[in-house]
PDB file of N, CA, C and O in Angstrom:
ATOM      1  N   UNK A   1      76.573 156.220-130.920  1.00 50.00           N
ATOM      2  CA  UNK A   1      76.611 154.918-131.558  1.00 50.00           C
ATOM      3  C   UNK A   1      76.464 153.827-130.507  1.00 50.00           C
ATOM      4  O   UNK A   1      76.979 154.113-129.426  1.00 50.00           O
ATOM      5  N   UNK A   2      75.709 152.311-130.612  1.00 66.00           N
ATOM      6  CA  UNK A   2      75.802 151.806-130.206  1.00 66.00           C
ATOM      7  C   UNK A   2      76.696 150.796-129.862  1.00 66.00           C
ATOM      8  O   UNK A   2      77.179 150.134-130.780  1.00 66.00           O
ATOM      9  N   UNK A   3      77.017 150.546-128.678  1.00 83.00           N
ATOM     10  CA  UNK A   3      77.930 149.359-128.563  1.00 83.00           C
ATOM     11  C   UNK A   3      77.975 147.959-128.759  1.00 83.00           C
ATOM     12  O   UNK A   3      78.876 147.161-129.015  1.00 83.00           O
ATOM     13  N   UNK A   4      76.097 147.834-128.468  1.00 82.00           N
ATOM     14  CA  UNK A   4      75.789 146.772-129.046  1.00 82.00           C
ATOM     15  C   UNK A   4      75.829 146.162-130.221  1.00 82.00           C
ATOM     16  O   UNK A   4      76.246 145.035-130.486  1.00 82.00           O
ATOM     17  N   UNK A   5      75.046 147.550-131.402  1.00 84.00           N
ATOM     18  CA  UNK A   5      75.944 147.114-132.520  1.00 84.00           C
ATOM     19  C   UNK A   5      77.214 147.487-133.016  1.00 84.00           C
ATOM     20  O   UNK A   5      77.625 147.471-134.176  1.00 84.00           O
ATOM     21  N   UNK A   6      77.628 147.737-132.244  1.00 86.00           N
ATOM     22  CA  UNK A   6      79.467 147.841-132.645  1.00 86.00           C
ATOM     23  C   UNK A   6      79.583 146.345-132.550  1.00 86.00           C
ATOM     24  O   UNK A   6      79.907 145.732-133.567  1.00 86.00           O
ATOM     25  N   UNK A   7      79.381 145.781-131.579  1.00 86.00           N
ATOM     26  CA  UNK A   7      79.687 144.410-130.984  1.00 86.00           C
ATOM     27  C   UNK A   7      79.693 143.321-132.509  1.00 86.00           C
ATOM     28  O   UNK A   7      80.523 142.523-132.944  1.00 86.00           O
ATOM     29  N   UNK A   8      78.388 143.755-132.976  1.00 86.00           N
ATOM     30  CA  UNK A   8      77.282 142.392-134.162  1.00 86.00           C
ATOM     31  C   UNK A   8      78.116 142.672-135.380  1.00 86.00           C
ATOM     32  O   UNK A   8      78.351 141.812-136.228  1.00 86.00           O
ATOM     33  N   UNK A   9      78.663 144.217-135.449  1.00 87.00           N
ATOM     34  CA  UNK A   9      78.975 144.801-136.750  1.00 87.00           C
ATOM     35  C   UNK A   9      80.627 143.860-136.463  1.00 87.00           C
ATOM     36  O   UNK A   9      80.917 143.064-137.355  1.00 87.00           O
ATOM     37  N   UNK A  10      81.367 143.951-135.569  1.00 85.00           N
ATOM     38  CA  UNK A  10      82.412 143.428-135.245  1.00 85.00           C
ATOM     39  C   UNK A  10      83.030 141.933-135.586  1.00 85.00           C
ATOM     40  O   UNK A  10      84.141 141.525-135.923  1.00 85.00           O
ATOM     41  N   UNK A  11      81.096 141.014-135.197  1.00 84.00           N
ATOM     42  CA  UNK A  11      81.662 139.926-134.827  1.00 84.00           C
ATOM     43  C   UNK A  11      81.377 139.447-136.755  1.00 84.00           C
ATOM     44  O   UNK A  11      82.024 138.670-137.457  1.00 84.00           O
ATOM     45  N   UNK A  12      80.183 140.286-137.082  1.00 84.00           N
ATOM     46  CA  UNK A  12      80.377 140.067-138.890  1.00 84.00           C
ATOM     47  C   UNK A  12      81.409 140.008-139.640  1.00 84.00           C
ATOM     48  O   UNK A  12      81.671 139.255-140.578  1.00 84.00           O
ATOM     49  N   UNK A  13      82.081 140.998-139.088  1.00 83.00           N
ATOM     50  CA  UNK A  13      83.182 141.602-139.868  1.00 83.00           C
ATOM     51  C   UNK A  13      84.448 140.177-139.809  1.00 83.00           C
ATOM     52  O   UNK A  13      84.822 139.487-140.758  1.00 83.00           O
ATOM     53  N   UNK A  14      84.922 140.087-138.193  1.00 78.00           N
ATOM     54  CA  UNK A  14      85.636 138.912-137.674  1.00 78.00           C
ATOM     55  C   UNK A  14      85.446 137.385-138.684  1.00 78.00           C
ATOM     56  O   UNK A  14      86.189 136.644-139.327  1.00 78.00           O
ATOM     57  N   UNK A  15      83.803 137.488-138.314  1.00 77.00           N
ATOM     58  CA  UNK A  15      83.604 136.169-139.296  1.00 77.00           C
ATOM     59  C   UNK A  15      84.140 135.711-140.563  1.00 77.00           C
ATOM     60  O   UNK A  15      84.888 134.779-140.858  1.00 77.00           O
ATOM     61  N   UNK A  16      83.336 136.963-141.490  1.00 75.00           N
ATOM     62  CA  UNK A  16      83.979 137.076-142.649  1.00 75.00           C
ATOM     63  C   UNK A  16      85.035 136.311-143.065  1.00 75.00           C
ATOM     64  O   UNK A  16      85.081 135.264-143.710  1.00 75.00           O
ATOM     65  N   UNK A  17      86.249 137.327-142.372  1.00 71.00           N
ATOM     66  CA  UNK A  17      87.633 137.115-142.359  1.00 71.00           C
ATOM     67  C   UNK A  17      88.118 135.898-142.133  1.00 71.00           C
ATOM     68  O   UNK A  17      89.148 135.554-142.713  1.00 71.00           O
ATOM     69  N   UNK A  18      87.303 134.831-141.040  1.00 65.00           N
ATOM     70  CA  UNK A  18      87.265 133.577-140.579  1.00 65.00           C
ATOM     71  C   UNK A  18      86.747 132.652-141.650  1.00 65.00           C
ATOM     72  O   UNK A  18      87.406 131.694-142.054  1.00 65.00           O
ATOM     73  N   UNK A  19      85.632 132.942-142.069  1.00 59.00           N
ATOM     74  CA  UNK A  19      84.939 132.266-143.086  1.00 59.00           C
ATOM     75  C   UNK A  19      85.665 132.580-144.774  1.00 59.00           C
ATOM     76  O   UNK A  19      85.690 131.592-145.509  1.00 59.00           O
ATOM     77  N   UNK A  20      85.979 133.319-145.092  1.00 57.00           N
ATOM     78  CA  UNK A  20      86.679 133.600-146.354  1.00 57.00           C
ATOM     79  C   UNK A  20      87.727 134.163-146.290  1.00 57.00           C
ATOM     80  O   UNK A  20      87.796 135.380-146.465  1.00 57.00           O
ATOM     81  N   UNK A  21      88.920 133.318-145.990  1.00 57.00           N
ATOM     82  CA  UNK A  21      89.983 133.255-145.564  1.00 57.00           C
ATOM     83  C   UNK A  21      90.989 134.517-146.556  1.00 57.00           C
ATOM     84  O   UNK A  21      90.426 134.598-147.648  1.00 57.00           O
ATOM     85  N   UNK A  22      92.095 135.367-146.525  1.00 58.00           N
ATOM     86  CA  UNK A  22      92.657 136.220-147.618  1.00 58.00           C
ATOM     87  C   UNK A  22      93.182 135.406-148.371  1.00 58.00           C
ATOM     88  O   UNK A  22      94.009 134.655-147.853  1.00 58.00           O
ATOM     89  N   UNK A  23      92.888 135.252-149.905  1.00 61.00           N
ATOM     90  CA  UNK A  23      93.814 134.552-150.745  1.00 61.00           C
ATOM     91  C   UNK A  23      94.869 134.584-150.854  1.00 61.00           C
ATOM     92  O   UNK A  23      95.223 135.734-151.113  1.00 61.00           O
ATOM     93  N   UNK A  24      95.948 133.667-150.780  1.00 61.00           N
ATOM     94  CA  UNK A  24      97.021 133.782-150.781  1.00 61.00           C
ATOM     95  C   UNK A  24      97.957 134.122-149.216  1.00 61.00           C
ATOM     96  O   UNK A  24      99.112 134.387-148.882  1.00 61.00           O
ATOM     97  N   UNK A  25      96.972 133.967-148.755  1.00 60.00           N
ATOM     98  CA  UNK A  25      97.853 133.945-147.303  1.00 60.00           C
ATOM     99  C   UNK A  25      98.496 132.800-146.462  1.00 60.00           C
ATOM    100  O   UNK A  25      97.852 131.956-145.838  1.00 60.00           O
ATOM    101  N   UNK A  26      99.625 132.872-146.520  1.00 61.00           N
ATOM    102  CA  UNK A  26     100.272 131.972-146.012  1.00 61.00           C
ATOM    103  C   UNK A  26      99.810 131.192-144.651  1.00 61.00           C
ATOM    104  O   UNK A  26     100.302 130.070-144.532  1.00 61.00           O
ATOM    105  N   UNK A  27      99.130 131.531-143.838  1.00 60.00           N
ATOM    106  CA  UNK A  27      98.728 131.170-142.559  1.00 60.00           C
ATOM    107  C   UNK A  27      96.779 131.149-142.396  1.00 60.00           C
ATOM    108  O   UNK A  27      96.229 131.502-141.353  1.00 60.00           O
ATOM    109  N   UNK A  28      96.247 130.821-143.249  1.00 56.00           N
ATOM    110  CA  UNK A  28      95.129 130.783-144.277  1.00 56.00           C
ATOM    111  C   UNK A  28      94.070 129.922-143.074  1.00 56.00           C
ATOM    112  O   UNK A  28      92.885 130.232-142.949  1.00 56.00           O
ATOM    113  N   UNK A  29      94.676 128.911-142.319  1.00 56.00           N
ATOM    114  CA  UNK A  29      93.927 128.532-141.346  1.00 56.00           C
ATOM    115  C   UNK A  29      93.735 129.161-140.303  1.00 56.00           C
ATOM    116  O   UNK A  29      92.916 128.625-139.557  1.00 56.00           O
ATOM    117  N   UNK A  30      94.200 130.160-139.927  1.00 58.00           N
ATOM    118  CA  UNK A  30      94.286 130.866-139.219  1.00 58.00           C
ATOM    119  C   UNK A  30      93.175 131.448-138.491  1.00 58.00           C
ATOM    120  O   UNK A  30      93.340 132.635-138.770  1.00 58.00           O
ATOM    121  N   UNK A  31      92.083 131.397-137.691  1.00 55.00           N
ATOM    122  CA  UNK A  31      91.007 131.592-137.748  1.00 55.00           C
ATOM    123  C   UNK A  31      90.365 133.188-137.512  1.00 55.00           C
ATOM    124  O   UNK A  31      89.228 133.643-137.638  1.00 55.00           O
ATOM    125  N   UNK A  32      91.654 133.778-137.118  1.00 52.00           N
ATOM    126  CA  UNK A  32      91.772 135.655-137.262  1.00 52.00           C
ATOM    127  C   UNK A  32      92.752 136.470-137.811  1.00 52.00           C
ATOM    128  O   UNK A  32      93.483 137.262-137.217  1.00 52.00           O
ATOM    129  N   UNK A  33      92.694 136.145-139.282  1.00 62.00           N
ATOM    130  CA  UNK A  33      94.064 136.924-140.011  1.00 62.00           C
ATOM    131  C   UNK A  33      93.923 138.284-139.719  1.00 62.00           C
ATOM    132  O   UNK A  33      94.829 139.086-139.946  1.00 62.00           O
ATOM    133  N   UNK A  34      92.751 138.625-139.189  1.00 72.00           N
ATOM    134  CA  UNK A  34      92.590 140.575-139.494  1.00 72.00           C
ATOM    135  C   UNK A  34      92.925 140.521-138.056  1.00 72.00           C
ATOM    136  O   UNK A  34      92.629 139.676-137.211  1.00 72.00           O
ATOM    137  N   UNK A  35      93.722 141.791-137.956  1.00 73.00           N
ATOM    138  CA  UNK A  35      93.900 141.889-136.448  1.00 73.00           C
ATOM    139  C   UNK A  35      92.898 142.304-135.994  1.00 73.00           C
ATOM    140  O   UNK A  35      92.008 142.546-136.809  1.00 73.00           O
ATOM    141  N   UNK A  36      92.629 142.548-134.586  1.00 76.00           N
ATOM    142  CA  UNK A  36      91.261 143.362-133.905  1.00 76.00           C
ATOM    143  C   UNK A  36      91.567 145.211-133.894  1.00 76.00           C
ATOM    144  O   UNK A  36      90.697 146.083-133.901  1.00 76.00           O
ATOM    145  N   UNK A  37      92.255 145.300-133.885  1.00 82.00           N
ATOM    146  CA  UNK A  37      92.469 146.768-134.200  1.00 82.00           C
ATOM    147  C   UNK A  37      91.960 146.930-135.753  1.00 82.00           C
ATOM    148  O   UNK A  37      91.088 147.792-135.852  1.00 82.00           O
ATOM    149  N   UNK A  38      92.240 146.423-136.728  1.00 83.00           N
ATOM    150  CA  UNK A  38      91.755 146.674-137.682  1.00 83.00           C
ATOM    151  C   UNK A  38      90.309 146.455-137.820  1.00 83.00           C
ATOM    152  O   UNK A  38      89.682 147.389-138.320  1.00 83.00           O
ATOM    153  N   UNK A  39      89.568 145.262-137.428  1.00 81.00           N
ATOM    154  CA  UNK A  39      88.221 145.075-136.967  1.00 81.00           C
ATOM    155  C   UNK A  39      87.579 146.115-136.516  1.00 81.00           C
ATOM    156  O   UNK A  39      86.498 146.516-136.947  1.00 81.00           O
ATOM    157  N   UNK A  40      88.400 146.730-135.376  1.00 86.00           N
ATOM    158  CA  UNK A  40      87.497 147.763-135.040  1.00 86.00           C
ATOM    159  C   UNK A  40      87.359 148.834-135.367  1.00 86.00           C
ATOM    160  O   UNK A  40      86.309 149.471-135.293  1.00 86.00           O
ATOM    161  N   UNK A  41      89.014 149.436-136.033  1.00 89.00           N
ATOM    162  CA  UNK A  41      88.684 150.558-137.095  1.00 89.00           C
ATOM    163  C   UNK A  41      87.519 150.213-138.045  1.00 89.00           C
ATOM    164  O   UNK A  41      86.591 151.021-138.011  1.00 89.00           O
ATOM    165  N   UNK A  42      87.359 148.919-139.088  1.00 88.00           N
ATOM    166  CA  UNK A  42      86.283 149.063-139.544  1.00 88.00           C
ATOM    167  C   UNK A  42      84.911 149.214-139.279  1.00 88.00           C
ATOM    168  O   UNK A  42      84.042 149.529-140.091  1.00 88.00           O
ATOM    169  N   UNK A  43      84.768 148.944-137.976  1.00 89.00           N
ATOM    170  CA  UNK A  43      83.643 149.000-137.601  1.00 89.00           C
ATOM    171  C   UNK A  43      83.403 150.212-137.155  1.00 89.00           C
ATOM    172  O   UNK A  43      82.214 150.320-136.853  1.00 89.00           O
ATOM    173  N   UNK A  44      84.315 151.652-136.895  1.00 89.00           N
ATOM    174  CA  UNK A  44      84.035 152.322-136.310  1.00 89.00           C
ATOM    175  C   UNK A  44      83.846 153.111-137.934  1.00 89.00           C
ATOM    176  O   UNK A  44      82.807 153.754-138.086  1.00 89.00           O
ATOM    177  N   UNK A  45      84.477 153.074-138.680  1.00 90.00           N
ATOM    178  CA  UNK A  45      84.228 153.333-140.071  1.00 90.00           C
ATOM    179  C   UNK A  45      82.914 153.479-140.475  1.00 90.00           C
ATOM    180  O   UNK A  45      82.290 154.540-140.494  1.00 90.00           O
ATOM    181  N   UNK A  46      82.478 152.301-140.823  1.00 90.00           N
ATOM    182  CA  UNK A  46      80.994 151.745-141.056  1.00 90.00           C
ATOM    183  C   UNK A  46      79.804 152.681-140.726  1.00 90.00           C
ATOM    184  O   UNK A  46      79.000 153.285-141.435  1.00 90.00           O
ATOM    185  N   UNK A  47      80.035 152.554-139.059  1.00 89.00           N
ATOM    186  CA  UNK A  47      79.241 153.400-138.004  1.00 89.00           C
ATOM    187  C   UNK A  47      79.178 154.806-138.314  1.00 89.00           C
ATOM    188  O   UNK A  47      78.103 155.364-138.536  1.00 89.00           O
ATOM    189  N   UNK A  48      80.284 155.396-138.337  1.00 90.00           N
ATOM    190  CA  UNK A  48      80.148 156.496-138.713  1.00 90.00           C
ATOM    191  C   UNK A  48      79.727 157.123-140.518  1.00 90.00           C
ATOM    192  O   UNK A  48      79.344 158.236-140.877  1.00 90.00           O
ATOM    193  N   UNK A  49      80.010 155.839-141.343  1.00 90.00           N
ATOM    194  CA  UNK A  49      79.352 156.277-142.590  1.00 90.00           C
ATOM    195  C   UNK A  49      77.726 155.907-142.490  1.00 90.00           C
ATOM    196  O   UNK A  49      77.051 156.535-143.306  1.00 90.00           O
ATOM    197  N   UNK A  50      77.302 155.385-141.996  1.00 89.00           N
ATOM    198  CA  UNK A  50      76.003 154.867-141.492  1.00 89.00           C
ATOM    199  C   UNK A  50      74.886 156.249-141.119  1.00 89.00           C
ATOM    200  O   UNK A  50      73.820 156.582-141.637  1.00 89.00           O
ATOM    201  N   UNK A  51      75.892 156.982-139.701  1.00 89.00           N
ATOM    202  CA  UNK A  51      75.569 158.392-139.183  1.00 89.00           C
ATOM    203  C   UNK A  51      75.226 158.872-140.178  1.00 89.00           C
ATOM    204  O   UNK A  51      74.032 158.783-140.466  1.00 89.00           O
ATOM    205  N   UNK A  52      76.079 159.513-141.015  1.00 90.00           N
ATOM    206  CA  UNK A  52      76.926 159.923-141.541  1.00 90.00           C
ATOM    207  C   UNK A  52      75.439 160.744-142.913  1.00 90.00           C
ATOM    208  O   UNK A  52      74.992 161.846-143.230  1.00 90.00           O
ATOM    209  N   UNK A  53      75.238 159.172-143.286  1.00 90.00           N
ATOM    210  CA  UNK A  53      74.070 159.235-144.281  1.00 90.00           C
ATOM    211  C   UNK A  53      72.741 159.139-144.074  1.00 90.00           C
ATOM    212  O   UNK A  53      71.893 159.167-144.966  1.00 90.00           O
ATOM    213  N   UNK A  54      72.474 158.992-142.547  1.00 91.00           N
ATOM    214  CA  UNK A  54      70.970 159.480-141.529  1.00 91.00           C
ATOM    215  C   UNK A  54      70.336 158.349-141.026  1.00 91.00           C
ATOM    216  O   UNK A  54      69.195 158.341-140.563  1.00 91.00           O
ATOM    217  N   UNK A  55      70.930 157.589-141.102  1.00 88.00           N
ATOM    218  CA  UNK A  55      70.814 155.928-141.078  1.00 88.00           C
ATOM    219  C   UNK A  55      71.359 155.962-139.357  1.00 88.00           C
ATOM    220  O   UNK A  55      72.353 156.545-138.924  1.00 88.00           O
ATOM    221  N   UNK A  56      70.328 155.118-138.564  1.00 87.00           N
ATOM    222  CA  UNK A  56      70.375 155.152-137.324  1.00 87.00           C
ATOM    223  C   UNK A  56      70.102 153.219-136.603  1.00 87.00           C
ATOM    224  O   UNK A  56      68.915 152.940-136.437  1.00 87.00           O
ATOM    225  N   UNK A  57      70.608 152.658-136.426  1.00 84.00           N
ATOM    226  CA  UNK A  57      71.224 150.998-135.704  1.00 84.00           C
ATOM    227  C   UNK A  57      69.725 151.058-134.190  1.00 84.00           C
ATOM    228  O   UNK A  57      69.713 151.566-133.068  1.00 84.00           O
ATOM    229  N   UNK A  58      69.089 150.564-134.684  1.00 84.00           N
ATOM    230  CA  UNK A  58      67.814 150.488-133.595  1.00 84.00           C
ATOM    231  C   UNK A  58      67.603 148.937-133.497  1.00 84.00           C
ATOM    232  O   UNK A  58      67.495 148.206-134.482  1.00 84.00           O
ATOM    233  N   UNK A  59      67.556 148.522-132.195  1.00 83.00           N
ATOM    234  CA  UNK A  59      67.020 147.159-131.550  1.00 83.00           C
ATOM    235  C   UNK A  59      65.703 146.649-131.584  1.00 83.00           C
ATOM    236  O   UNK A  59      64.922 147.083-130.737  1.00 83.00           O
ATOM    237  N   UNK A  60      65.348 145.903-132.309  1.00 86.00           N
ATOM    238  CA  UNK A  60      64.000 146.125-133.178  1.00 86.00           C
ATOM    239  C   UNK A  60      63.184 144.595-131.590  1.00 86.00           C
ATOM    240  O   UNK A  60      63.558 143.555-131.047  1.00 86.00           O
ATOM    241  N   UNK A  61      61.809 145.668-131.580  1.00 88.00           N
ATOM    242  CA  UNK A  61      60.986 144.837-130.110  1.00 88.00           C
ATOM    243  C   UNK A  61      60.696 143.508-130.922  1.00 88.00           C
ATOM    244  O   UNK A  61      60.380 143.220-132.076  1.00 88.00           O
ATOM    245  N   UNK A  62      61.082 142.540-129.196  1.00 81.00           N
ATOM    246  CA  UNK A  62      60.919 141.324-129.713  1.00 81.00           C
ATOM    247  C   UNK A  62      59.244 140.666-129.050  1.00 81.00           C
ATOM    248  O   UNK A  62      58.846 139.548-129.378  1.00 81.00           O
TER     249      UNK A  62
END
C-alpha cells in the first residue's frame, strides 16, 4: 500500500470530520474531533478493502 495515498486518504478523511462537524457534539468547533488513531485505522481499513476487491491506488503521469 501506498503511503502516499495513505497520506490523501487521511487528510480526506481528517477534513471531513473538520468540515462536517459530529452532530451534537459538544466541542463542535473543534477542528479534529476524530482522533488520529482513529483516522488512521480508517484509512488503513479502506486500503485494505480497496486490496481487498483488486482495486490498486496508482499516481496517475502528469
Amino acid at each position: 500500500m501506498s503511503n502516499a495515498a495513505n497520506a490523501v486518504i487521511m487528510a480526506a478523511i481528517q477534513t471531513a470530520f473538520e468540515h462536517y462537524p459530529k452532530e451534537g457534539d459538544p466541542d463542535w468547533r473543534s477542528p479534529s474531533w476524530i482522533m488520529p488513531e482513529e483516522c488512521d485505522h480508517l484509512t488503513r481499513t479502506i486500503m485494505r478493502a480497496l486490496d481487498a476487491a483488486g482495486y490498486a491506488i496508482v499516481k496517475k503521469q502528469s
